[in-house]
GROMACS .gro file of C-alpha atoms in nm:
model
  125
    1UNK     CA    1  -0.047   0.004   0.008
    2UNK     CA    2   0.252   0.269   0.128
    3UNK     CA    3   0.441   0.177  -0.228
    4UNK     CA    4   0.132   0.290  -0.438
    5UNK     CA    5   0.107   0.607  -0.224
    6UNK     CA    6   0.483   0.722  -0.314
    7UNK     CA    7   0.420   0.625  -0.686
    8UNK     CA    8   0.148   0.838  -0.691
    9UNK     CA    9   0.229   1.079  -0.569
   10UNK     CA   10   0.569   1.062  -0.752
   11UNK     CA   11   0.343   1.087  -1.063
   12UNK     CA   12   0.180   1.454  -0.874
   13UNK     CA   13   0.523   1.564  -0.833
   14UNK     CA   14   0.613   1.482  -1.241
   15UNK     CA   15   0.275   1.623  -1.314
   16UNK     CA   16   0.365   1.936  -1.144
   17UNK     CA   17   0.656   1.981  -1.258
   18UNK     CA   18   0.557   1.943  -1.641
   19UNK     CA   19   0.253   2.213  -1.594
   20UNK     CA   20   0.499   2.427  -1.429
   21UNK     CA   21   0.757   2.382  -1.719
   22UNK     CA   22   0.520   2.343  -2.021
   23UNK     CA   23   0.268   2.607  -2.130
   24UNK     CA   24   0.029   2.422  -2.301
   25UNK     CA   25  -0.038   2.158  -1.988
   26UNK     CA   26  -0.250   2.343  -1.787
   27UNK     CA   27  -0.446   2.249  -1.450
   28UNK     CA   28  -0.740   2.511  -1.321
   29UNK     CA   29  -0.952   2.477  -1.034
   30UNK     CA   30  -1.136   2.757  -0.843
   31UNK     CA   31  -0.895   2.727  -0.539
   32UNK     CA   32  -0.561   2.599  -0.403
   33UNK     CA   33  -0.750   2.319  -0.260
   34UNK     CA   34  -0.930   2.217  -0.535
   35UNK     CA   35  -0.565   2.226  -0.775
   36UNK     CA   36  -0.454   1.999  -0.565
   37UNK     CA   37  -0.744   1.746  -0.534
   38UNK     CA   38  -0.742   1.717  -0.940
   39UNK     CA   39  -0.349   1.664  -0.871
   40UNK     CA   40  -0.390   1.381  -0.714
   41UNK     CA   41  -0.639   1.241  -0.921
   42UNK     CA   42  -0.488   1.285  -1.216
   43UNK     CA   43  -0.190   1.090  -1.129
   44UNK     CA   44  -0.385   0.816  -1.008
   45UNK     CA   45  -0.528   0.836  -1.379
   46UNK     CA   46  -0.230   0.898  -1.530
   47UNK     CA   47  -0.131   0.535  -1.275
   48UNK     CA   48  -0.422   0.341  -1.401
   49UNK     CA   49  -0.335   0.407  -1.779
   50UNK     CA   50   0.037   0.326  -1.725
   51UNK     CA   51  -0.061  -0.033  -1.560
   52UNK     CA   52  -0.306  -0.134  -1.772
   53UNK     CA   53  -0.277   0.028  -2.125
   54UNK     CA   54   0.092   0.118  -2.159
   55UNK     CA   55   0.237  -0.253  -2.138
   56UNK     CA   56  -0.045  -0.333  -2.419
   57UNK     CA   57   0.067  -0.092  -2.611
   58UNK     CA   58   0.410  -0.206  -2.613
   59UNK     CA   59   0.367  -0.509  -2.649
   60UNK     CA   60   0.224  -0.418  -3.067
   61UNK     CA   61   0.495  -0.186  -3.076
   62UNK     CA   62   0.727  -0.409  -3.076
   63UNK     CA   63   0.850  -0.398  -3.384
   64UNK     CA   64   0.892  -0.022  -3.400
   65UNK     CA   65   1.049  -0.052  -3.060
   66UNK     CA   66   1.331  -0.227  -3.225
   67UNK     CA   67   1.353  -0.053  -3.542
   68UNK     CA   68   1.356   0.269  -3.365
   69UNK     CA   69   1.593   0.220  -3.060
   70UNK     CA   70   1.368   0.281  -2.840
   71UNK     CA   71   1.253   0.581  -2.928
   72UNK     CA   72   0.898   0.506  -3.009
   73UNK     CA   73   0.907   0.488  -2.642
   74UNK     CA   74   0.830   0.948  -2.711
   75UNK     CA   75   0.544   0.868  -2.901
   76UNK     CA   76   0.368   0.601  -2.583
   77UNK     CA   77   0.433   0.866  -2.287
   78UNK     CA   78   0.283   1.110  -2.570
   79UNK     CA   79  -0.005   0.907  -2.610
   80UNK     CA   80  -0.019   0.793  -2.281
   81UNK     CA   81  -0.003   1.146  -2.147
   82UNK     CA   82  -0.248   1.254  -2.450
   83UNK     CA   83  -0.563   1.006  -2.330
   84UNK     CA   84  -0.419   1.135  -1.942
   85UNK     CA   85  -0.587   1.433  -2.084
   86UNK     CA   86  -0.920   1.281  -2.244
   87UNK     CA   87  -0.983   1.088  -1.936
   88UNK     CA   88  -0.937   1.329  -1.722
   89UNK     CA   89  -1.168   1.540  -1.893
   90UNK     CA   90  -1.428   1.263  -1.913
   91UNK     CA   91  -1.434   1.311  -1.496
   92UNK     CA   92  -1.435   1.680  -1.536
   93UNK     CA   93  -1.114   1.716  -1.440
   94UNK     CA   94  -0.942   2.042  -1.556
   95UNK     CA   95  -0.651   1.896  -1.690
   96UNK     CA   96  -0.500   1.914  -2.016
   97UNK     CA   97  -0.246   1.908  -2.247
   98UNK     CA   98  -0.303   2.092  -2.605
   99UNK     CA   99  -0.162   1.865  -2.893
  100UNK     CA  100   0.056   1.565  -3.018
  101UNK     CA  101   0.390   1.750  -2.951
  102UNK     CA  102   0.312   1.910  -2.582
  103UNK     CA  103   0.241   1.546  -2.460
  104UNK     CA  104   0.632   1.502  -2.615
  105UNK     CA  105   0.770   1.713  -2.455
  106UNK     CA  106   0.529   1.653  -2.148
  107UNK     CA  107   0.615   1.356  -2.109
  108UNK     CA  108   0.942   1.363  -2.179
  109UNK     CA  109   1.013   1.552  -1.853
  110UNK     CA  110   0.722   1.330  -1.718
  111UNK     CA  111   0.958   1.091  -1.775
  112UNK     CA  112   1.259   1.204  -1.620
  113UNK     CA  113   1.130   1.343  -1.302
  114UNK     CA  114   0.928   1.059  -1.177
  115UNK     CA  115   1.266   0.868  -1.251
  116UNK     CA  116   1.436   1.115  -1.024
  117UNK     CA  117   1.141   1.016  -0.707
  118UNK     CA  118   1.088   0.709  -0.768
  119UNK     CA  119   1.495   0.638  -0.701
  120UNK     CA  120   1.488   0.918  -0.408
  121UNK     CA  121   1.174   0.841  -0.235
  122UNK     CA  122   1.126   0.528  -0.056
  123UNK     CA  123   1.010   0.181  -0.226
  124UNK     CA  124   0.909  -0.031   0.092
  125UNK     CA  125   0.557  -0.159   0.091
   0.00000   0.00000   0.00000
């Protein structure tokens, strides 16, 4: 259970950094509390997308992964971020990613920051 909380907080932190650095990734809300709640809920959606959808997409794109020497991962991460944005919109959360190239940059930032946070944060159950 603790590992799930740590991973969710790492995702929330990585999403927050991407929102801060990339102009076309937005999180809006009436108050700071609503923004924080939306950020945590978006982090949960992002985590579920990465656990459920991403492995299937990676398996289906295995030949492209080999052909591009892994660079297709940037596209997959961007698509997962766009899917998260779409799902957040379906749940009326105020998180939005504007465009594919914004999602590529955001996915790269999120990958780097979440990797660093997962290294720094404890990994106990």
